[in-house]
GROMACS .gro file of C-alpha atoms in nm:
model
  207
    1SER     CA    1  -0.001   0.001   0.001
    2ASP     CA    2   0.104   0.355  -0.032
    3VAL     CA    3   0.367   0.445   0.238
    4THR     CA    4   0.213   0.786   0.309
    5SER     CA    5  -0.135   0.622   0.384
    6ASP     CA    6   0.051   0.373   0.610
    7LEU     CA    7   0.213   0.657   0.808
    8ALA     CA    8  -0.106   0.857   0.831
    9ALA     CA    9  -0.297   0.546   0.960
   10ALA     CA   10  -0.039   0.426   1.210
   11PRO     CA   11  -0.171   0.452   1.563
   12ALA     CA   12  -0.004   0.681   1.810
   13SER     CA   13   0.071   0.393   2.048
   14VAL     CA   14   0.306   0.228   1.803
   15ASP     CA   15   0.661   0.332   1.919
   16ALA     CA   16   0.956   0.422   1.701
   17ARG     CA   17   1.121   0.077   1.716
   18LYS     CA   18   0.809  -0.103   1.596
   19MET     CA   19   0.778   0.148   1.308
   20LEU     CA   20   1.128   0.100   1.212
   21ALA     CA   21   1.087  -0.273   1.195
   22LEU     CA   22   0.788  -0.222   0.965
   23GLY     CA   23   1.000  -0.002   0.740
   24LEU     CA   24   0.818   0.315   0.829
   25ASP     CA   25   0.982   0.650   0.928
   26PRO     CA   26   0.859   0.769   1.265
   27ALA     CA   27   0.978   1.130   1.220
   28ARG     CA   28   0.780   1.155   0.902
   29HIS     CA   29   0.469   0.983   1.065
   30SER     CA   30   0.495   1.251   1.342
   31ARG     CA   31   0.508   1.539   1.082
   32LEU     CA   32   0.207   1.391   0.890
   33ALA     CA   33   0.020   1.348   1.217
   34GLN     CA   34   0.068   1.712   1.290
   35GLN     CA   35  -0.032   1.826   0.945
   36SER     CA   36  -0.339   1.620   0.961
   37GLY     CA   37  -0.432   1.798   1.287
   38ARG     CA   38  -0.382   2.143   1.143
   39LEU     CA   39  -0.594   2.052   0.839
   40ALA     CA   40  -0.861   1.933   1.074
   41ASP     CA   41  -0.846   2.258   1.273
   42SER     CA   42  -0.857   2.462   0.960
   43TYR     CA   43  -1.197   2.323   0.836
   44ILE     CA   44  -1.425   2.605   0.897
   45SER     CA   45  -1.788   2.705   0.819
   46LEU     CA   46  -1.889   2.944   0.548
   47GLU     CA   47  -2.007   3.185   0.805
   48THR     CA   48  -1.669   3.178   0.977
   49ALA     CA   49  -1.491   3.230   0.646
   50PHE     CA   50  -1.709   3.534   0.578
   51GLU     CA   51  -1.617   3.664   0.939
   52ARG     CA   52  -1.236   3.613   0.902
   53VAL     CA   53  -1.157   3.689   0.541
   54PRO     CA   54  -1.142   4.054   0.446
   55ALA     CA   55  -1.452   4.186   0.268
   56SER     CA   56  -1.228   4.303  -0.016
   57THR     CA   57  -1.155   3.932  -0.110
   58GLY     CA   58  -1.417   3.778  -0.337
   59PHE     CA   59  -1.545   3.432  -0.301
   60ASN     CA   60  -1.612   3.142  -0.547
   61ILE     CA   61  -1.869   2.932  -0.355
   62GLU     CA   62  -1.866   2.579  -0.508
   63VAL     CA   63  -2.164   2.400  -0.380
   64LYS     CA   64  -2.096   2.024  -0.390
   65TYR     CA   65  -2.352   1.753  -0.409
   66PRO     CA   66  -2.284   1.382  -0.427
   67ASN     CA   67  -2.436   1.173  -0.701
   68ASN     CA   68  -2.644   0.873  -0.605
   69ILE     CA   69  -2.360   0.614  -0.665
   70LYS     CA   70  -2.128   0.816  -0.438
   71GLU     CA   71  -2.386   0.863  -0.175
   72LYS     CA   72  -2.442   0.495  -0.147
   73GLN     CA   73  -2.078   0.396  -0.166
   74ASP     CA   74  -1.969   0.621   0.109
   75SER     CA   75  -2.295   0.584   0.309
   76LEU     CA   76  -2.348   0.966   0.306
   77ARG     CA   77  -2.640   1.131   0.466
   78VAL     CA   78  -2.700   1.449   0.279
   79PRO     CA   79  -2.991   1.706   0.292
   80PRO     CA   80  -3.224   1.759   0.004
   81ARG     CA   81  -3.074   2.001  -0.260
   82ASN     CA   82  -3.352   2.246  -0.198
   83MET     CA   83  -3.267   2.261   0.173
   84LEU     CA   84  -2.894   2.272   0.118
   85VAL     CA   85  -2.924   2.576  -0.115
   86ASP     CA   86  -3.154   2.755   0.114
   87LYS     CA   87  -2.896   2.714   0.400
   88VAL     CA   88  -2.614   2.831   0.179
   89LEU     CA   89  -2.822   3.141   0.070
   90ASP     CA   90  -2.922   3.221   0.423
   91VAL     CA   91  -2.550   3.252   0.528
   92VAL     CA   92  -2.466   3.440   0.213
   93PHE     CA   93  -2.733   3.707   0.259
   94ARG     CA   94  -2.668   3.739   0.631
   95CYS     CA   95  -2.291   3.753   0.614
   96GLY     CA   96  -2.175   3.831   0.264
   97LYS     CA   97  -2.320   4.170   0.208
   98GLY     CA   98  -2.079   4.392   0.010
   99ARG     CA   99  -1.859   4.103  -0.092
  100HIS     CA  100  -1.815   4.014  -0.455
  101LEU     CA  101  -1.888   3.650  -0.502
  102LEU     CA  102  -2.024   3.383  -0.740
  103PHE     CA  103  -2.169   3.036  -0.707
  104SER     CA  104  -2.068   2.729  -0.890
  105SER     CA  105  -2.153   2.360  -0.900
  106PHE     CA  106  -2.108   2.044  -1.102
  107ASP     CA  107  -2.467   1.951  -1.013
  108PRO     CA  108  -2.708   2.093  -1.270
  109ALA     CA  109  -3.010   2.083  -1.019
  110ILE     CA  110  -2.805   2.286  -0.761
  111CYS     CA  111  -2.726   2.546  -1.031
  112THR     CA  112  -3.084   2.571  -1.142
  113LEU     CA  113  -3.197   2.626  -0.773
  114LEU     CA  114  -2.923   2.880  -0.705
  115ALA     CA  115  -3.025   3.074  -1.023
  116ALA     CA  116  -3.402   3.055  -0.939
  117LYS     CA  117  -3.373   3.151  -0.574
  118GLN     CA  118  -3.167   3.466  -0.616
  119VAL     CA  119  -3.048   3.717  -0.885
  120ALA     CA  120  -2.781   3.916  -0.681
  121TYR     CA  121  -2.494   3.672  -0.764
  122PRO     CA  122  -2.392   3.494  -1.088
  123VAL     CA  123  -2.420   3.116  -1.099
  124PHE     CA  124  -2.170   2.901  -1.318
  125PHE     CA  125  -2.206   2.536  -1.426
  126LEU     CA  126  -1.889   2.346  -1.353
  127THR     CA  127  -1.814   2.072  -1.629
  128THR     CA  128  -1.549   1.826  -1.706
  129ALA     CA  129  -1.633   1.883  -2.069
  130GLY     CA  130  -1.658   1.524  -2.143
  131GLN     CA  131  -1.339   1.405  -1.968
  132GLN     CA  132  -1.553   1.198  -1.743
  133LEU     CA  133  -1.894   1.031  -1.814
  134TYR     CA  134  -2.212   1.056  -1.603
  135ALA     CA  135  -2.564   0.937  -1.599
  136ASP     CA  136  -2.676   1.287  -1.651
  137PRO     CA  137  -2.609   1.389  -2.011
  138ARG     CA  138  -2.582   1.758  -1.921
  139LYS     CA  139  -2.255   1.674  -1.752
  140ASN     CA  140  -2.106   1.475  -2.047
  141SER     CA  141  -1.988   1.743  -2.290
  142LEU     CA  142  -1.926   2.108  -2.326
  143ARG     CA  143  -2.199   2.150  -2.582
  144GLN     CA  144  -2.453   1.991  -2.349
  145ALA     CA  145  -2.315   2.234  -2.079
  146ILE     CA  146  -2.372   2.528  -2.305
  147HIS     CA  147  -2.734   2.422  -2.381
  148PHE     CA  148  -2.810   2.359  -2.017
  149ALA     CA  149  -2.652   2.683  -1.879
  150LYS     CA  150  -2.840   2.898  -2.144
  151SER     CA  151  -3.178   2.727  -2.075
  152ALA     CA  152  -3.135   2.761  -1.708
  153GLY     CA  153  -3.049   3.129  -1.725
  154LEU     CA  154  -2.697   3.079  -1.577
  155PHE     CA  155  -2.427   3.350  -1.599
  156GLY     CA  156  -2.161   3.113  -1.744
  157ILE     CA  157  -1.947   2.798  -1.744
  158VAL     CA  158  -1.632   2.690  -1.563
  159SER     CA  159  -1.486   2.412  -1.787
  160GLU     CA  160  -1.192   2.179  -1.764
  161ALA     CA  161  -0.933   2.358  -1.973
  162SER     CA  162  -0.740   2.092  -2.169
  163VAL     CA  163  -1.042   2.027  -2.406
  164LEU     CA  164  -1.050   2.390  -2.485
  165ILE     CA  165  -0.671   2.395  -2.561
  166ARG     CA  166  -0.715   2.099  -2.800
  167CYS     CA  167  -1.034   2.253  -2.966
  168PRO     CA  168  -1.025   2.645  -2.921
  169ARG     CA  169  -1.326   2.696  -3.138
  170LEU     CA  170  -1.537   2.557  -2.846
  171ILE     CA  171  -1.438   2.870  -2.663
  172THR     CA  172  -1.603   3.075  -2.940
  173GLU     CA  173  -1.927   2.867  -2.910
  174VAL     CA  174  -1.958   2.937  -2.541
  175ARG     CA  175  -1.917   3.315  -2.606
  176ALA     CA  176  -2.160   3.304  -2.894
  177ALA     CA  177  -2.409   3.165  -2.650
  178GLY     CA  178  -2.387   3.467  -2.443
  179LEU     CA  179  -2.212   3.293  -2.146
  180MET     CA  180  -1.910   3.385  -1.961
  181LEU     CA  181  -1.638   3.111  -1.976
  182CYS     CA  182  -1.386   3.037  -1.702
  183THR     CA  183  -1.153   2.731  -1.687
  184TYR     CA  184  -0.976   2.506  -1.431
  185GLY     CA  185  -0.734   2.238  -1.443
  186ALA     CA  186  -0.352   2.151  -1.421
  187VAL     CA  187  -0.297   2.278  -1.789
  188ASN     CA  188  -0.360   2.613  -1.655
  189ASN     CA  189  -0.021   2.626  -1.494
  190GLN     CA  190   0.137   2.639  -1.830
  191ALA     CA  191   0.193   2.982  -1.980
  192GLU     CA  192   0.123   2.890  -2.325
  193ALA     CA  193  -0.217   2.739  -2.243
  194VAL     CA  194  -0.318   3.041  -2.065
  195ARG     CA  195  -0.210   3.265  -2.366
  196ILE     CA  196  -0.411   3.046  -2.596
  197GLN     CA  197  -0.731   3.087  -2.373
  198LYS     CA  198  -0.687   3.472  -2.342
  199ARG     CA  199  -0.649   3.499  -2.715
  200PHE     CA  200  -0.970   3.327  -2.774
  201GLY     CA  201  -1.152   3.520  -2.503
  202VAL     CA  202  -1.162   3.296  -2.192
  203ALA     CA  203  -1.256   3.542  -1.899
  204ALA     CA  204  -1.059   3.385  -1.626
  205VAL     CA  205  -0.833   3.070  -1.551
  206ILE     CA  206  -0.822   2.882  -1.220
  207ALA     CA  207  -0.482   2.724  -1.174
   0.00000   0.00000   0.00000
């Protein structure tokens, strides 16, 4: 198994001698345990984020929602989409006044609800642009994403970038539909990829 996983999972009661006998690095395990603790401590609520982050800093609030397969595999207990969106909007309208922010989600129904329940903040549909396949056809290609975003009255699309680098004319199709286009993905760490997107009119890149 992965060494990092072994180290992170090793119980605190295992002494250094036993860890060495297993081929593990006690010092590295200690560092990983400390990092894990800091990560848990840093997991805060949206309301707390609004309180602690300067109001001059804008937020991209991605609203995640598991698909049915993921929900069953991980035995997740999640609220209905309508309830989740209401709770997010309640926090935003109580605590986010005066801050620039936008909403985004890979879940089409979440996007539809966010757009229907408020008009103060733009809503973007996140898409892998066909890099992964889903039961919902709206998630399976950039053209399907364009059709959905336009019909749902969304502000724009946030697409995985590598597809657009290979076929830049898709950028033109998004813009022609009257939608703002932003991108994400590892390829956005490459200067040439960013230049191509800028040339064809991508509004923002997320590295």
